[in-house]
Short mmCIF file of C-alpha atoms in Angstrom, two decimals:
data_model
loop_
_atom_site.label_atom_id
_atom_site.label_comp_id
_atom_site.label_asym_id
_atom_site.label_seq_id
_atom_site.Cartn_x
_atom_site.Cartn_y
_atom_site.Cartn_z
CA MET A 1 0.00 0.00 0.00
CA GLY A 2 3.05 2.28 -0.30
CA MET A 3 3.69 2.40 3.46
CA THR A 4 7.40 1.61 3.03
CA GLU A 5 8.66 2.96 6.35
CA ASP A 6 5.96 1.16 8.34
CA PHE A 7 6.71 -2.04 6.42
CA GLU A 8 10.43 -1.91 7.20
CA THR A 9 9.77 -1.10 10.86
CA SER A 10 7.35 -4.02 11.20
CA LEU A 11 9.78 -6.40 9.51
CA GLN A 12 12.62 -5.29 11.78
CA VAL A 13 10.49 -5.90 14.88
CA LEU A 14 9.43 -9.30 13.50
CA ARG A 15 12.97 -10.47 12.70
CA GLY A 16 14.62 -8.90 15.77
CA PHE A 17 16.41 -5.59 16.20
CA ASP A 18 19.83 -7.20 15.69
CA ALA A 19 18.87 -8.88 12.40
CA ASP A 20 19.98 -7.59 9.00
CA ILE A 21 16.77 -7.29 6.97
CA SER A 22 18.18 -5.43 3.96
CA ILE A 23 18.21 -8.46 1.63
CA GLU A 24 14.67 -9.50 2.59
CA VAL A 25 13.43 -5.91 2.24
CA ASN A 26 14.77 -5.74 -1.31
CA GLU A 27 13.25 -9.15 -2.21
CA ILE A 28 9.83 -8.10 -0.94
CA LYS A 29 10.02 -4.73 -2.70
CA ARG A 30 10.84 -6.47 -5.99
CA SER A 31 7.98 -8.90 -5.45
CA VAL A 32 5.53 -6.07 -4.73
CA ALA A 33 6.81 -4.07 -7.71
CA SER A 34 6.24 -6.99 -10.09
CA THR A 35 2.80 -7.55 -8.60
CA THR A 36 1.65 -3.95 -8.98
CA ARG A 37 2.41 -3.99 -12.72
CA ARG A 38 -0.79 -5.96 -13.09
CA THR A 39 -3.18 -5.88 -10.20
CA THR A 40 -6.20 -7.39 -11.95
CA ILE A 41 -6.22 -11.19 -11.95
CA ARG A 42 -8.79 -13.06 -14.03
CA PHE A 43 -9.97 -16.64 -13.63
CA ALA A 44 -8.14 -17.46 -16.87
CA ASP A 45 -4.84 -16.52 -15.22
CA LEU A 46 -5.28 -19.26 -12.62
CA LYS A 47 -4.31 -21.88 -15.23
CA GLU A 48 -0.64 -20.96 -14.69
CA ARG A 49 1.11 -23.49 -12.42
CA ARG A 50 2.36 -20.83 -10.01
CA TYR A 51 -1.29 -19.94 -9.41
CA TRP A 52 -3.33 -23.13 -9.79
CA PHE A 53 -0.99 -25.37 -7.79
CA PRO A 54 -1.02 -23.35 -4.53
CA LEU A 55 -4.75 -22.75 -5.05
CA MET A 56 -5.30 -26.51 -5.45
CA VAL A 57 -3.33 -27.16 -2.25
CA GLY A 58 -5.29 -24.51 -0.33
CA ILE A 59 -8.71 -25.63 -1.58
CA GLY A 60 -7.80 -29.29 -1.10
CA LEU A 61 -6.81 -28.81 2.53
CA LEU A 62 -9.90 -26.76 3.36
CA MET A 63 -12.19 -29.27 1.62
CA LEU A 64 -10.61 -32.23 3.40
CA GLN A 65 -10.80 -30.35 6.69
CA GLN A 66 -14.59 -30.34 6.40
CA LEU A 67 -15.04 -33.73 4.69
CA SER A 68 -13.33 -35.35 7.66
CA GLY A 69 -16.73 -34.85 9.29
CA ILE A 70 -15.60 -32.62 12.15
CA ASN A 71 -18.65 -30.34 12.03
CA GLY A 72 -20.98 -33.31 11.81
CA VAL A 73 -19.31 -34.79 14.89
CA LEU A 74 -19.43 -31.51 16.82
CA PHE A 75 -22.96 -30.48 15.85
CA TYR A 76 -24.42 -33.93 16.53
CA SER A 77 -22.14 -34.94 19.39
CA SER A 78 -25.10 -35.23 21.79
CA THR A 79 -26.81 -37.66 19.40
CA ILE A 80 -23.57 -39.62 18.97
CA PHE A 81 -23.00 -39.86 22.72
CA GLU A 82 -26.59 -40.96 23.28
CA ALA A 83 -26.14 -43.69 20.68
CA ALA A 84 -22.95 -44.71 22.48
CA GLY A 85 -24.90 -45.09 25.71
CA VAL A 86 -23.62 -42.01 27.59
CA LYS A 87 -26.22 -40.90 30.12
CA SER A 88 -25.23 -37.23 30.31
CA SER A 89 -24.63 -36.51 26.62
CA ASN A 90 -24.83 -32.73 27.08
CA ALA A 91 -22.08 -32.79 29.72
CA ALA A 92 -19.96 -34.94 27.40
CA THR A 93 -20.50 -32.44 24.58
CA PHE A 94 -19.42 -29.59 26.85
CA GLY A 95 -16.31 -31.57 27.77
CA VAL A 96 -15.45 -32.13 24.10
CA GLY A 97 -15.72 -28.39 23.44
CA ALA A 98 -13.42 -27.60 26.36
CA ILE A 99 -10.87 -30.18 25.18
CA GLN A 100 -10.98 -28.70 21.69
CA VAL A 101 -10.11 -25.23 23.02
CA ILE A 102 -7.15 -26.62 24.98
CA ALA A 103 -5.85 -28.66 22.03
CA THR A 104 -6.10 -25.65 19.70
CA ALA A 105 -4.11 -23.56 22.22
CA VAL A 106 -1.40 -26.23 22.19
CA THR A 107 -1.32 -26.04 18.38
CA THR A 108 -0.49 -22.32 18.46
CA TRP A 109 2.64 -23.24 20.43
CA LEU A 110 3.57 -26.26 18.30
CA VAL A 111 3.01 -24.88 14.81
CA ASP A 112 6.29 -22.92 14.64
CA LYS A 113 8.28 -25.62 16.42
CA ALA A 114 7.21 -28.85 14.73
CA GLY A 115 6.31 -27.39 11.34
CA ARG A 116 3.02 -27.19 9.45
CA ARG A 117 3.40 -30.29 7.28
CA LEU A 118 4.40 -32.64 10.11
CA LEU A 119 1.50 -31.50 12.29
CA LEU A 120 -0.94 -32.01 9.41
CA ILE A 121 0.30 -35.57 8.87
CA VAL A 122 0.24 -36.41 12.60
CA SER A 123 -3.21 -34.84 12.96
CA SER A 124 -4.65 -36.73 9.97
CA PHE A 125 -3.10 -40.01 11.13
CA GLY A 126 -4.53 -39.54 14.63
CA MET A 127 -7.96 -38.75 13.19
CA THR A 128 -7.84 -41.86 10.99
CA LEU A 129 -7.07 -44.13 13.95
CA SER A 130 -9.68 -42.42 16.15
CA LEU A 131 -12.40 -42.73 13.52
CA LEU A 132 -11.46 -46.37 12.95
CA VAL A 133 -12.00 -47.04 16.67
CA VAL A 134 -15.38 -45.28 16.61
CA ALA A 135 -16.52 -47.08 13.44
CA VAL A 136 -15.55 -50.53 14.75
CA SER A 137 -17.20 -49.77 18.11
CA PHE A 138 -20.52 -48.87 16.51
CA PHE A 139 -20.42 -51.85 14.17
CA LEU A 140 -19.84 -54.23 17.11
CA LYS A 141 -22.56 -52.56 19.18
CA ASP A 142 -25.03 -53.45 16.44
CA VAL A 143 -24.23 -57.18 16.63
CA VAL A 144 -23.90 -57.80 20.38
CA SER A 145 -26.56 -57.87 23.06
CA SER A 146 -27.28 -54.57 24.81
CA ASP A 147 -27.03 -56.38 28.15
CA SER A 148 -23.51 -57.70 27.57
CA SER A 149 -20.30 -56.22 28.95
CA VAL A 150 -18.94 -55.98 25.41
CA TYR A 151 -21.75 -53.56 24.56
CA SER A 152 -20.74 -51.26 27.43
CA ILE A 153 -17.06 -51.46 26.50
CA MET A 154 -17.84 -50.55 22.89
CA GLY A 155 -19.86 -47.57 24.12
CA ILE A 156 -16.88 -46.32 26.11
CA LEU A 157 -14.51 -46.90 23.19
CA SER A 158 -16.74 -44.94 20.81
CA VAL A 159 -16.76 -41.95 23.17
CA VAL A 160 -12.98 -42.15 23.61
CA GLY A 161 -12.59 -42.31 19.84
CA VAL A 162 -14.78 -39.23 19.27
CA VAL A 163 -12.85 -37.24 21.87
CA ALA A 164 -9.53 -38.38 20.37
CA MET A 165 -10.74 -37.39 16.91
CA VAL A 166 -11.59 -33.86 18.10
CA VAL A 167 -8.24 -33.53 19.90
CA THR A 168 -6.16 -34.69 16.93
CA PHE A 169 -8.20 -32.50 14.57
CA SER A 170 -7.50 -29.47 16.75
CA LEU A 171 -3.77 -30.26 16.79
CA GLY A 172 -3.41 -29.78 13.04
CA MET A 173 -6.31 -29.94 10.60
CA GLY A 174 -8.32 -27.36 12.52
CA ALA A 175 -6.08 -24.33 12.15
CA ILE A 176 -3.11 -25.16 9.96
CA PRO A 177 -4.94 -25.31 6.57
CA TRP A 178 -5.80 -21.62 7.05
CA VAL A 179 -2.16 -20.85 7.92
CA ILE A 180 -0.90 -22.79 4.89
CA MET A 181 -3.34 -21.03 2.57
CA SER A 182 -2.21 -17.59 3.74
CA GLU A 183 1.44 -18.53 3.23
CA ILE A 184 1.40 -20.21 -0.18
CA LEU A 185 -0.89 -17.92 -2.20
CA PRO A 186 0.90 -15.26 -4.32
CA ILE A 187 0.20 -11.70 -3.25
CA ASN A 188 -1.62 -10.75 -6.43
CA ILE A 189 -4.18 -13.58 -6.18
CA LYS A 190 -4.69 -13.69 -2.42
CA GLY A 191 -8.03 -11.91 -2.67
CA LEU A 192 -9.51 -14.01 -5.50
CA ALA A 193 -7.94 -17.34 -4.55
CA GLY A 194 -8.55 -16.87 -0.84
CA SER A 195 -12.22 -16.16 -1.49
CA ILE A 196 -12.56 -19.27 -3.69
CA ALA A 197 -10.87 -21.47 -1.07
CA THR A 198 -13.00 -20.06 1.75
CA LEU A 199 -16.18 -20.51 -0.31
CA SER A 200 -15.30 -24.17 -0.91
CA ASN A 201 -14.60 -24.68 2.80
CA TRP A 202 -17.96 -23.36 3.94
CA PHE A 203 -19.79 -25.10 1.11
CA PHE A 204 -18.47 -28.48 2.25
CA ALA A 205 -19.12 -27.52 5.88
CA TRP A 206 -22.75 -27.06 4.85
CA VAL A 207 -22.77 -30.38 2.96
CA VAL A 208 -21.35 -32.28 5.95
CA THR A 209 -23.70 -30.59 8.41
CA MET A 210 -26.75 -31.32 6.25
CA THR A 211 -25.83 -34.96 5.64
CA ALA A 212 -24.38 -35.97 9.03
CA ASN A 213 -27.71 -36.62 10.73
CA LEU A 214 -29.03 -38.54 7.72
CA LEU A 215 -25.88 -40.67 7.62
CA LEU A 216 -26.03 -41.33 11.38
CA ASP A 217 -29.63 -42.49 11.00
CA TRP A 218 -28.50 -44.78 8.18
CA SER A 219 -25.48 -46.26 10.01
CA SER A 220 -23.29 -44.77 12.72
CA GLY A 221 -20.49 -47.20 11.91
CA GLY A 222 -20.79 -46.51 8.18
CA THR A 223 -20.74 -42.74 8.76
CA PHE A 224 -17.50 -42.86 10.70
CA THR A 225 -16.00 -45.23 8.14
CA ILE A 226 -16.61 -42.63 5.43
CA TYR A 227 -14.97 -39.93 7.57
CA MET A 228 -12.07 -42.30 8.28
CA VAL A 229 -11.42 -42.87 4.56
CA VAL A 230 -11.31 -39.09 3.98
CA SER A 231 -8.84 -38.64 6.85
CA ALA A 232 -6.66 -41.44 5.45
CA PHE A 233 -6.66 -39.73 2.04
CA THR A 234 -5.65 -36.47 3.74
CA ILE A 235 -2.40 -38.14 4.86
CA VAL A 236 -1.63 -39.00 1.23
CA PHE A 237 -2.62 -35.51 0.02
CA VAL A 238 -0.38 -33.74 2.55
CA THR A 239 2.54 -36.11 1.95
CA LEU A 240 2.46 -35.68 -1.83
CA TRP A 241 1.47 -32.07 -2.41
CA VAL A 242 1.62 -29.82 0.64
CA PRO A 243 4.96 -27.99 1.02
CA GLU A 244 6.57 -27.14 4.34
CA THR A 245 6.34 -23.36 4.83
CA LYS A 246 7.95 -23.10 8.26
CA GLY A 247 10.90 -20.70 8.24
CA ARG A 248 10.55 -19.91 4.52
CA THR A 249 9.92 -16.48 3.05
CA LEU A 250 7.02 -15.82 0.71
CA GLU A 251 9.47 -15.53 -2.19
CA GLU A 252 11.04 -18.93 -1.43
CA ILE A 253 7.62 -20.56 -1.22
CA GLN A 254 6.49 -19.01 -4.51
CA TRP A 255 9.69 -20.13 -6.26
CA SER A 256 8.99 -23.76 -5.31
CA PHE A 257 5.72 -23.63 -7.29
CA ARG A 258 7.36 -22.54 -10.57
#
C-alpha cells in the first residue's frame, strides 16, 4: 500500500532488532513491484502453475478439513454420545468443546516448532485411527446384546474415539490449513484465490452438516467409516502435495511452485 517505512519497521520488529533485513526488504520490494504492474487477476490466469498449484493445495486442505466430518461430529455430538450409551450426553459435549479449546491452544505453540506439514500428517493419522475405533465400536454394538459387557465397552470406546478425533483434529487440521493457505498464495491472487478457497470450505461444511444426521440415521459405523477414509486420504494428500512453509519467506515458497 506504499507504506514503506511502516513495512520496514514491522519487519525489523518481527525479525529482531539485531537482524539484518536489507536483503529480505529488497526481495519483498521487488515482489511487490512486479505484482503492482498488473493488479487485476482473471480466472483465466489461474491456469498458470504458479497460481493453480497453490490454489489446489489450499482448496484441497480446506475441503478435506470439512469432509473429515468434524462439524458433523461436533454439531451432533449429543446424538452420537446418546447412541454410544452415555447418560449425560450434554455434559460430554461440553467436555469435548473444552478439550478442543485446549488442544487448539497447544497447536499455536507447536506450529512454529514442529512445522506445518508434520503437524498435518500427525493430525490426519490420529484422526484416521480415532475414527477407525469409533466405526468398529458402533459396528460391534449393532451385533452384540445390549445387556452384555462388550456392549458397554464398545460404548466407552466410541466416546474415547470421538474425543480423540476432536483432539487430533484441533492439533493440526483445525487451524493449519488456514495458515498454509495464507502462506502459499501469491500476493496478487490472495483476494480471489482466498475467497474461492473459503467458499469451498464453507460449502463443504454445509454439505457435511446437512448430511451428518441422515448418515447417522443410516449407520453410525458406516458414517465414521466414510470420515475415516477421507482422513486417510488427507495423509496422502499432505505427503504428496503440501509444502513445508515453516521458516521460509514468501518468495522462497512461490519459487517452489514454478
